[in-house]
Amino acid sequence: MKLKIALLAGDGIGPEVIAQAVSCLQAVEDAFGHQFIFAEAPVGAVAMDQGGNPLPEETLALCKRSDAVLFGAIGDPKYDNNPEAAVRPEQGLLRLRKELELFSNIRPVQVFPTLIKNSPLRKEIISGTDFVIFRELTGGIYFGEKTRSEDGKTASDLCIYSEEEISRITHLAFKAAKSRRNKLTLVDKANVLESSRLWRSVVTKISKSYPEVTLNYLFVDNAAMQLILNPSQFDVILTENMFGDILSDEGSVIGGSIGLLPSASVGEKYAMFEPIHGSFPEGAGKNIANPIAAILSVAMLLDHFGLKEETNAVIKAVNRSLKDGIVTPDLKAKSTYGTDDVGHFIASHITDAEDYRGLNKENIGLGKSTII
């Protein structure tokens, strides 16, 4: 297979983790005979530093002529800490989602058995946790009209949804539930919000087309609590934009590190894959960022194009890394392995998936060849 992949590394640790994701894709090329053509473009704060626009037109054009987008991270403290900033890096990502019509964000949350001890929750609570969040991505309060009074003392953000916006992601979520454990939970605030009542009405109507899937409902405040009390009860969670943003970040800590979770943002024509973590500017350039979420985003990219064997090879290589303790310090406090060490180990295991011929852990730490 030949794929054109746009690389939008972005800010902070984005370039470091995307470099390791690319190494793994190159390993897949070598092992399975595919051709991946990479092209880089700026986005976010780095793009603003170059020309003031968080999503340059050249970057958007590259994404539209590519088969997929691999995204790193976005955000910079100099904008985060300035409430008066008229333009922010995150606006580039929001516009990219809107322009590419990436209406569905898919975020799997799974607990790796070797990392259960890393979770802030007890083993008996999180064991068996394996769910996926379908978050609507191009509607809701993030894209609604925003106003500020002339005196600056009153502000508003409009949350608006149409039946069409709700329907298209709902069908995707039900289809996913059919391929999993046949359970879908709609998270809303229908006791207060009219937009949530529309969500509940549309989803209930569509559920009749999927009789094998059990549909239940949770208010978002209860859902946030249940994610901590009993996360293994969930299979597929469907929700609107802002609720999904919050719940998926909460879900990320169940497994012990936000650096483990990938995501896919898909539409009718385009698809983008990215780790869910932020830009972590404090860690940029220090070779300490966890690249696994970016690498698992590569697995989601491969799966999106039907490359099942290749997807499994990446996942197996990640599991080998976790099992052997080749991880960054966020997963193991005394670890001496850096971002590039972990990425190189995983890429090497993809290339030689069945027999990695004695990868030498000491040499990995020294940055030397790992194949003996």
Short mmCIF file of C-alpha atoms in Angstrom, two decimals:
data_model
loop_
_atom_site.label_atom_id
_atom_site.label_comp_id
_atom_site.label_asym_id
_atom_site.label_seq_id
_atom_site.Cartn_x
_atom_site.Cartn_y
_atom_site.Cartn_z
CA MET A 1 0.00 0.00 0.00
CA LYS A 2 1.13 3.55 -0.77
CA LEU A 3 -0.01 6.31 1.57
CA LYS A 4 0.70 10.03 1.71
CA ILE A 5 0.92 11.10 5.34
CA ALA A 6 1.00 14.73 6.48
CA LEU A 7 3.14 15.22 9.59
CA LEU A 8 1.97 18.05 11.84
CA ALA A 9 4.29 17.71 14.82
CA GLY A 10 3.19 20.98 16.37
CA ASP A 11 4.46 22.31 19.69
CA GLY A 12 6.34 21.19 22.79
CA ILE A 13 7.04 17.47 22.79
CA GLY A 14 5.09 17.00 19.56
CA PRO A 15 8.17 16.79 17.30
CA GLU A 16 9.86 14.26 19.62
CA VAL A 17 6.96 11.82 19.81
CA ILE A 18 6.08 12.17 16.13
CA ALA A 19 9.69 11.35 15.22
CA GLN A 20 9.31 8.01 17.01
CA ALA A 21 5.90 7.40 15.44
CA VAL A 22 7.48 7.92 12.01
CA SER A 23 10.28 5.48 12.90
CA CYS A 24 7.64 2.86 13.63
CA LEU A 25 5.86 3.53 10.35
CA GLN A 26 9.19 3.14 8.56
CA ALA A 27 9.65 -0.16 10.35
CA VAL A 28 6.24 -1.23 9.06
CA GLU A 29 7.39 -0.24 5.57
CA ASP A 30 10.44 -2.48 5.87
CA ALA A 31 8.60 -5.42 7.38
CA PHE A 32 5.49 -5.42 5.18
CA GLY A 33 6.56 -3.81 1.90
CA HIS A 34 4.42 -0.67 2.03
CA GLN A 35 5.37 2.85 0.95
CA PHE A 36 4.65 5.82 3.18
CA ILE A 37 5.37 9.28 1.79
CA PHE A 38 5.82 11.88 4.53
CA ALA A 39 5.49 15.66 4.25
CA GLU A 40 5.88 18.04 7.20
CA ALA A 41 4.05 21.29 7.91
CA PRO A 42 3.80 23.72 10.86
CA VAL A 43 0.73 24.12 13.07
CA GLY A 44 -0.03 25.78 16.40
CA ALA A 45 2.34 28.08 18.25
CA VAL A 46 5.29 27.21 16.03
CA ALA A 47 3.27 28.28 12.99
CA MET A 48 2.23 31.48 14.76
CA ASP A 49 5.87 32.27 15.47
CA GLN A 50 6.58 31.91 11.77
CA GLY A 51 3.65 33.86 10.38
CA GLY A 52 0.97 34.59 12.97
CA ASN A 53 -1.50 31.94 11.76
CA PRO A 54 -1.93 28.74 13.83
CA LEU A 55 -3.12 26.89 10.70
CA PRO A 56 -1.35 28.25 7.60
CA GLU A 57 -3.14 27.72 4.32
CA GLU A 58 -0.20 25.65 3.06
CA THR A 59 -0.61 23.29 6.02
CA LEU A 60 -4.33 22.88 5.39
CA ALA A 61 -3.70 22.26 1.68
CA LEU A 62 -1.14 19.56 2.51
CA CYS A 63 -3.63 17.80 4.78
CA LYS A 64 -6.31 17.86 2.09
CA ARG A 65 -4.06 16.22 -0.49
CA SER A 66 -2.82 13.55 1.94
CA ASP A 67 -4.36 10.20 2.77
CA ALA A 68 -3.97 10.76 6.52
CA VAL A 69 -2.66 13.29 9.03
CA LEU A 70 -0.37 12.36 11.92
CA PHE A 71 -0.61 15.10 14.55
CA GLY A 72 1.68 15.71 17.54
CA ALA A 73 0.62 18.28 20.13
CA ILE A 74 -0.45 21.89 20.31
CA GLY A 75 -0.15 24.71 22.86
CA ASP A 76 2.35 27.10 24.40
CA PRO A 77 2.40 28.76 27.86
CA LYS A 78 2.90 32.21 26.41
CA TYR A 79 -0.62 31.98 25.00
CA ASP A 80 -2.15 29.84 27.76
CA ASN A 81 -1.24 32.45 30.35
CA ASN A 82 -2.59 35.39 28.36
CA PRO A 83 -6.40 35.59 28.59
CA GLU A 84 -6.39 38.59 26.24
CA ALA A 85 -4.65 36.80 23.36
CA ALA A 86 -6.78 37.26 20.24
CA VAL A 87 -5.31 34.24 18.47
CA ARG A 88 -4.33 30.98 20.18
CA PRO A 89 -2.55 27.84 18.94
CA GLU A 90 -5.59 25.68 19.71
CA GLN A 91 -7.61 27.64 17.16
CA GLY A 92 -5.47 25.98 14.50
CA LEU A 93 -6.53 22.52 15.64
CA LEU A 94 -10.19 23.49 15.90
CA ARG A 95 -10.15 24.95 12.41
CA LEU A 96 -8.35 21.87 11.06
CA ARG A 97 -11.06 19.61 12.47
CA LYS A 98 -13.74 21.83 10.97
CA GLU A 99 -12.10 22.18 7.54
CA LEU A 100 -11.48 18.44 7.24
CA GLU A 101 -14.95 17.70 8.67
CA LEU A 102 -13.49 15.36 11.29
CA PHE A 103 -16.73 14.94 13.16
CA SER A 104 -15.89 11.84 15.19
CA ASN A 105 -13.07 11.57 17.70
CA ILE A 106 -12.40 7.98 18.78
CA ARG A 107 -10.43 7.48 22.00
CA PRO A 108 -9.83 3.94 23.29
CA VAL A 109 -9.08 3.53 27.00
CA GLN A 110 -7.47 0.26 27.98
CA VAL A 111 -5.57 -0.82 31.07
CA PHE A 112 -2.31 -2.62 30.32
CA PRO A 113 -1.86 -5.48 32.84
CA THR A 114 1.84 -4.69 33.31
CA LEU A 115 0.99 -1.11 34.32
CA ILE A 116 -1.89 -1.64 36.73
CA LYS A 117 0.35 -0.58 39.60
CA ASN A 118 0.80 2.82 37.93
CA SER A 119 -2.86 3.70 38.20
CA PRO A 120 -4.06 5.91 41.07
CA LEU A 121 -7.02 3.52 41.35
CA ARG A 122 -6.98 0.11 43.01
CA LYS A 123 -6.32 -3.00 40.94
CA GLU A 124 -9.73 -4.49 41.69
CA ILE A 125 -11.41 -1.35 40.34
CA ILE A 126 -9.59 -1.03 37.04
CA SER A 127 -8.93 -4.67 36.10
CA GLY A 128 -10.64 -5.48 32.81
CA THR A 129 -11.16 -1.85 31.80
CA ASP A 130 -11.50 -1.61 28.03
CA PHE A 131 -13.79 1.02 26.54
CA VAL A 132 -13.83 3.56 23.73
CA ILE A 133 -15.16 7.12 23.73
CA PHE A 134 -16.89 8.51 20.65
CA ARG A 135 -16.73 12.29 21.01
CA GLU A 136 -18.52 14.57 18.55
CA LEU A 137 -15.82 16.92 17.32
CA THR A 138 -17.10 19.72 15.10
CA GLY A 139 -20.19 21.03 16.88
CA GLY A 140 -21.28 22.17 20.30
CA ILE A 141 -20.02 24.95 22.52
CA TYR A 142 -16.49 24.97 21.09
CA PHE A 143 -17.80 26.10 17.70
CA GLY A 144 -20.85 28.11 18.72
CA GLU A 145 -21.05 31.90 18.58
CA LYS A 146 -18.98 33.61 21.26
CA THR A 147 -19.70 37.09 22.58
CA ARG A 148 -18.20 39.52 25.09
CA SER A 149 -19.96 42.66 26.25
CA GLU A 150 -18.43 46.04 25.53
CA ASP A 151 -17.48 46.50 29.18
CA GLY A 152 -15.89 43.05 29.23
CA LYS A 153 -17.96 41.92 32.21
CA THR A 154 -20.32 39.51 30.45
CA ALA A 155 -19.56 36.69 28.06
CA SER A 156 -21.42 33.86 26.37
CA ASP A 157 -20.71 30.71 24.36
CA LEU A 158 -23.50 29.17 22.30
CA CYS A 159 -23.88 25.38 22.36
CA ILE A 160 -25.71 24.32 19.22
CA TYR A 161 -26.27 20.91 17.62
CA SER A 162 -28.29 19.68 14.66
CA GLU A 163 -29.93 16.29 14.25
CA GLU A 164 -27.57 15.56 11.33
CA GLU A 165 -24.46 16.21 13.45
CA ILE A 166 -25.71 13.89 16.17
CA SER A 167 -26.91 11.19 13.79
CA ARG A 168 -23.68 10.66 11.85
CA ILE A 169 -21.50 9.98 14.91
CA THR A 170 -24.24 7.95 16.60
CA HIS A 171 -24.25 5.44 13.75
CA LEU A 172 -20.47 5.07 14.03
CA ALA A 173 -20.71 4.49 17.78
CA PHE A 174 -23.44 1.84 17.43
CA LYS A 175 -21.45 0.02 14.73
CA ALA A 176 -18.43 0.01 17.04
CA ALA A 177 -20.53 -1.38 19.88
CA LYS A 178 -21.73 -4.20 17.59
CA SER A 179 -18.12 -5.23 17.01
CA ARG A 180 -17.32 -5.08 20.73
CA ARG A 181 -19.60 -6.03 23.63
CA ASN A 182 -22.93 -4.64 22.39
CA LYS A 183 -23.28 -1.89 24.98
CA LEU A 184 -23.50 1.86 24.38
CA THR A 185 -23.75 4.59 27.00
CA LEU A 186 -24.94 8.05 26.00
CA VAL A 187 -23.52 10.75 28.26
CA ASP A 188 -25.45 14.02 28.34
CA LYS A 189 -27.04 16.59 30.65
CA ALA A 190 -30.62 16.13 29.50
CA ASN A 191 -32.04 17.18 32.85
CA VAL A 192 -30.77 20.72 32.23
CA LEU A 193 -29.70 21.32 28.62
CA GLU A 194 -31.99 21.45 25.59
CA SER A 195 -29.12 20.39 23.33
CA SER A 196 -28.72 17.25 25.46
CA ARG A 197 -32.43 16.51 25.14
CA LEU A 198 -32.01 16.60 21.36
CA TRP A 199 -29.08 14.21 21.68
CA ARG A 200 -31.14 11.81 23.75
CA SER A 201 -34.06 11.94 21.34
CA VAL A 202 -31.94 11.32 18.23
CA VAL A 203 -29.84 8.55 19.79
CA THR A 204 -32.91 6.77 21.15
CA LYS A 205 -34.52 6.83 17.73
CA ILE A 206 -31.39 5.47 16.01
CA SER A 207 -30.98 2.73 18.62
CA LYS A 208 -34.01 0.95 17.15
CA SER A 209 -31.85 0.16 14.11
CA TYR A 210 -29.37 -1.65 16.37
CA PRO A 211 -31.55 -3.96 18.52
CA GLU A 212 -28.57 -6.12 19.54
CA VAL A 213 -26.91 -3.16 21.28
CA THR A 214 -28.06 -2.23 24.79
CA LEU A 215 -28.41 1.54 25.16
CA ASN A 216 -28.28 3.28 28.52
CA TYR A 217 -27.93 6.88 29.63
CA LEU A 218 -25.84 8.76 32.17
CA PHE A 219 -25.74 12.42 33.10
CA VAL A 220 -22.22 13.73 32.65
CA ASP A 221 -21.61 14.35 36.35
CA ASN A 222 -22.58 10.76 37.18
CA ALA A 223 -20.52 9.47 34.26
CA ALA A 224 -17.44 11.27 35.59
CA MET A 225 -17.98 9.59 38.94
CA GLN A 226 -18.60 6.15 37.43
CA LEU A 227 -15.36 6.33 35.44
CA ILE A 228 -13.55 6.35 38.77
CA LEU A 229 -15.82 3.99 40.73
CA ASN A 230 -16.31 1.29 38.09
CA PRO A 231 -14.63 1.98 34.72
CA SER A 232 -14.90 -1.63 33.55
CA GLN A 233 -18.70 -1.26 33.22
CA PHE A 234 -18.26 0.78 30.02
CA ASP A 235 -17.96 -0.50 26.47
CA VAL A 236 -18.73 2.39 24.09
CA ILE A 237 -19.35 5.90 25.42
CA LEU A 238 -21.03 8.40 23.09
CA THR A 239 -21.11 12.08 23.94
CA GLU A 240 -20.91 15.66 22.70
CA ASN A 241 -17.81 17.74 22.19
CA MET A 242 -17.04 19.37 25.55
CA PHE A 243 -18.18 16.43 27.69
CA GLY A 244 -16.05 14.12 25.56
CA ASP A 245 -13.02 16.35 25.93
CA ILE A 246 -13.27 16.24 29.72
CA LEU A 247 -14.20 12.56 30.12
CA SER A 248 -11.51 11.28 27.78
CA ASP A 249 -8.83 13.12 29.74
CA GLU A 250 -10.26 11.68 32.95
CA GLY A 251 -10.23 8.24 31.38
CA SER A 252 -6.59 8.62 30.42
CA VAL A 253 -5.38 8.53 34.01
CA ILE A 254 -7.14 5.23 34.73
CA GLY A 255 -4.28 3.36 33.07
CA GLY A 256 -1.60 5.30 34.89
CA SER A 257 -0.35 7.75 32.26
CA ILE A 258 -1.84 10.16 29.73
CA GLY A 259 1.18 9.26 27.59
CA LEU A 260 -0.38 5.91 26.64
CA LEU A 261 -3.58 6.85 24.87
CA PRO A 262 -4.00 7.43 21.14
CA SER A 263 -6.94 8.83 19.22
CA ALA A 264 -8.40 9.01 15.74
CA SER A 265 -10.47 11.85 14.33
CA VAL A 266 -12.40 10.77 11.26
CA GLY A 267 -14.85 12.18 8.76
CA GLU A 268 -16.34 11.13 5.45
CA LYS A 269 -13.14 11.93 3.51
CA TYR A 270 -10.24 12.67 5.86
CA ALA A 271 -8.71 11.11 8.95
CA MET A 272 -6.24 12.39 11.55
CA PHE A 273 -4.41 10.44 14.26
CA GLU A 274 -2.90 11.94 17.38
CA PRO A 275 -1.92 11.19 20.99
CA ILE A 276 -4.36 12.73 23.43
CA HIS A 277 -1.70 14.29 25.65
CA GLY A 278 -0.81 17.96 25.52
CA SER A 279 2.37 19.70 24.42
CA PHE A 280 4.08 19.31 27.84
CA PRO A 281 6.39 22.30 27.24
CA GLU A 282 8.30 21.64 30.47
CA GLY A 283 9.53 18.36 29.01
CA ALA A 284 10.29 19.56 25.49
CA GLY A 285 13.80 18.80 24.30
CA LYS A 286 14.67 16.68 27.35
CA ASN A 287 14.12 13.24 25.78
CA ILE A 288 11.69 12.24 28.54
CA ALA A 289 8.34 12.33 26.71
CA ASN A 290 6.45 9.06 26.42
CA PRO A 291 6.09 8.24 22.69
CA ILE A 292 3.73 5.28 23.16
CA ALA A 293 0.50 7.27 22.64
CA ALA A 294 1.86 8.60 19.33
CA ILE A 295 2.99 5.11 18.32
CA LEU A 296 -0.40 3.63 19.18
CA SER A 297 -1.92 6.41 17.07
CA VAL A 298 0.10 4.90 14.22
CA ALA A 299 -1.60 1.58 15.02
CA MET A 300 -4.99 3.28 14.70
CA LEU A 301 -3.88 4.79 11.38
CA LEU A 302 -2.90 1.39 10.04
CA ASP A 303 -6.16 -0.14 11.26
CA HIS A 304 -8.13 2.65 9.57
CA PHE A 305 -6.70 1.51 6.24
CA GLY A 306 -7.45 -2.14 6.92
CA LEU A 307 -3.87 -3.17 7.65
CA LYS A 308 -4.72 -5.58 10.47
CA GLU A 309 -1.48 -7.56 10.55
CA GLU A 310 0.56 -4.37 10.59
CA THR A 311 -1.64 -2.94 13.36
CA ASN A 312 -1.10 -6.03 15.48
CA ALA A 313 2.66 -5.88 14.91
CA VAL A 314 2.79 -2.34 16.32
CA ILE A 315 0.61 -3.26 19.32
CA LYS A 316 2.69 -6.36 20.06
CA ALA A 317 5.87 -4.28 19.92
CA VAL A 318 4.39 -1.76 22.37
CA ASN A 319 3.37 -4.57 24.70
CA ARG A 320 6.90 -5.98 24.55
CA SER A 321 8.25 -2.57 25.51
CA LEU A 322 5.92 -2.37 28.50
CA LYS A 323 6.58 -5.95 29.58
CA ASP A 324 10.37 -5.56 29.37
CA GLY A 325 10.33 -2.21 31.18
CA ILE A 326 11.67 -0.23 28.22
CA VAL A 327 9.64 2.82 29.20
CA THR A 328 10.08 6.52 29.94
CA PRO A 329 10.21 7.88 33.52
CA ASP A 330 6.47 8.71 33.65
CA LEU A 331 5.84 4.95 33.75
CA LYS A 332 8.87 3.92 35.79
CA ALA A 333 10.44 6.55 38.02
CA LYS A 334 14.00 5.23 37.89
CA SER A 335 13.95 4.44 34.19
CA THR A 336 17.03 5.54 32.25
CA TYR A 337 15.32 5.14 28.89
CA GLY A 338 14.45 8.23 26.91
CA THR A 339 11.89 8.99 24.21
CA ASP A 340 14.19 7.85 21.42
CA ASP A 341 15.23 4.68 23.30
CA VAL A 342 11.63 3.55 23.67
CA GLY A 343 10.81 4.45 20.08
CA HIS A 344 13.85 2.58 18.76
CA PHE A 345 13.03 -0.51 20.80
CA ILE A 346 9.45 -0.61 19.51
CA ALA A 347 10.48 0.03 15.90
CA SER A 348 13.10 -2.73 16.12
CA HIS A 349 10.51 -5.18 17.42
CA ILE A 350 8.11 -4.33 14.58
CA THR A 351 10.81 -5.11 12.03
CA ASP A 352 11.62 -8.41 13.67
CA ALA A 353 8.33 -9.19 15.39
CA GLU A 354 8.73 -12.92 15.94
CA ASP A 355 12.33 -13.00 17.12
CA TYR A 356 14.01 -9.85 18.25
CA ARG A 357 17.32 -11.73 18.60
CA GLY A 358 18.37 -10.58 22.01
CA LEU A 359 17.74 -6.85 22.17
CA ASN A 360 20.35 -5.58 24.59
CA LYS A 361 18.71 -3.30 27.19
CA GLU A 362 22.02 -1.81 28.26
CA ASN A 363 22.81 -0.82 24.69
CA ILE A 364 19.37 0.77 24.33
CA GLY A 365 20.10 3.01 27.27
CA LEU A 366 23.44 3.97 25.71
CA GLY A 367 21.78 4.80 22.40
CA LYS A 368 23.63 2.00 20.58
CA SER A 369 22.32 -0.61 18.16
CA THR A 370 19.89 -2.97 19.87
CA ILE A 371 20.33 -5.93 17.52
CA ILE A 372 23.02 -8.43 18.51
#
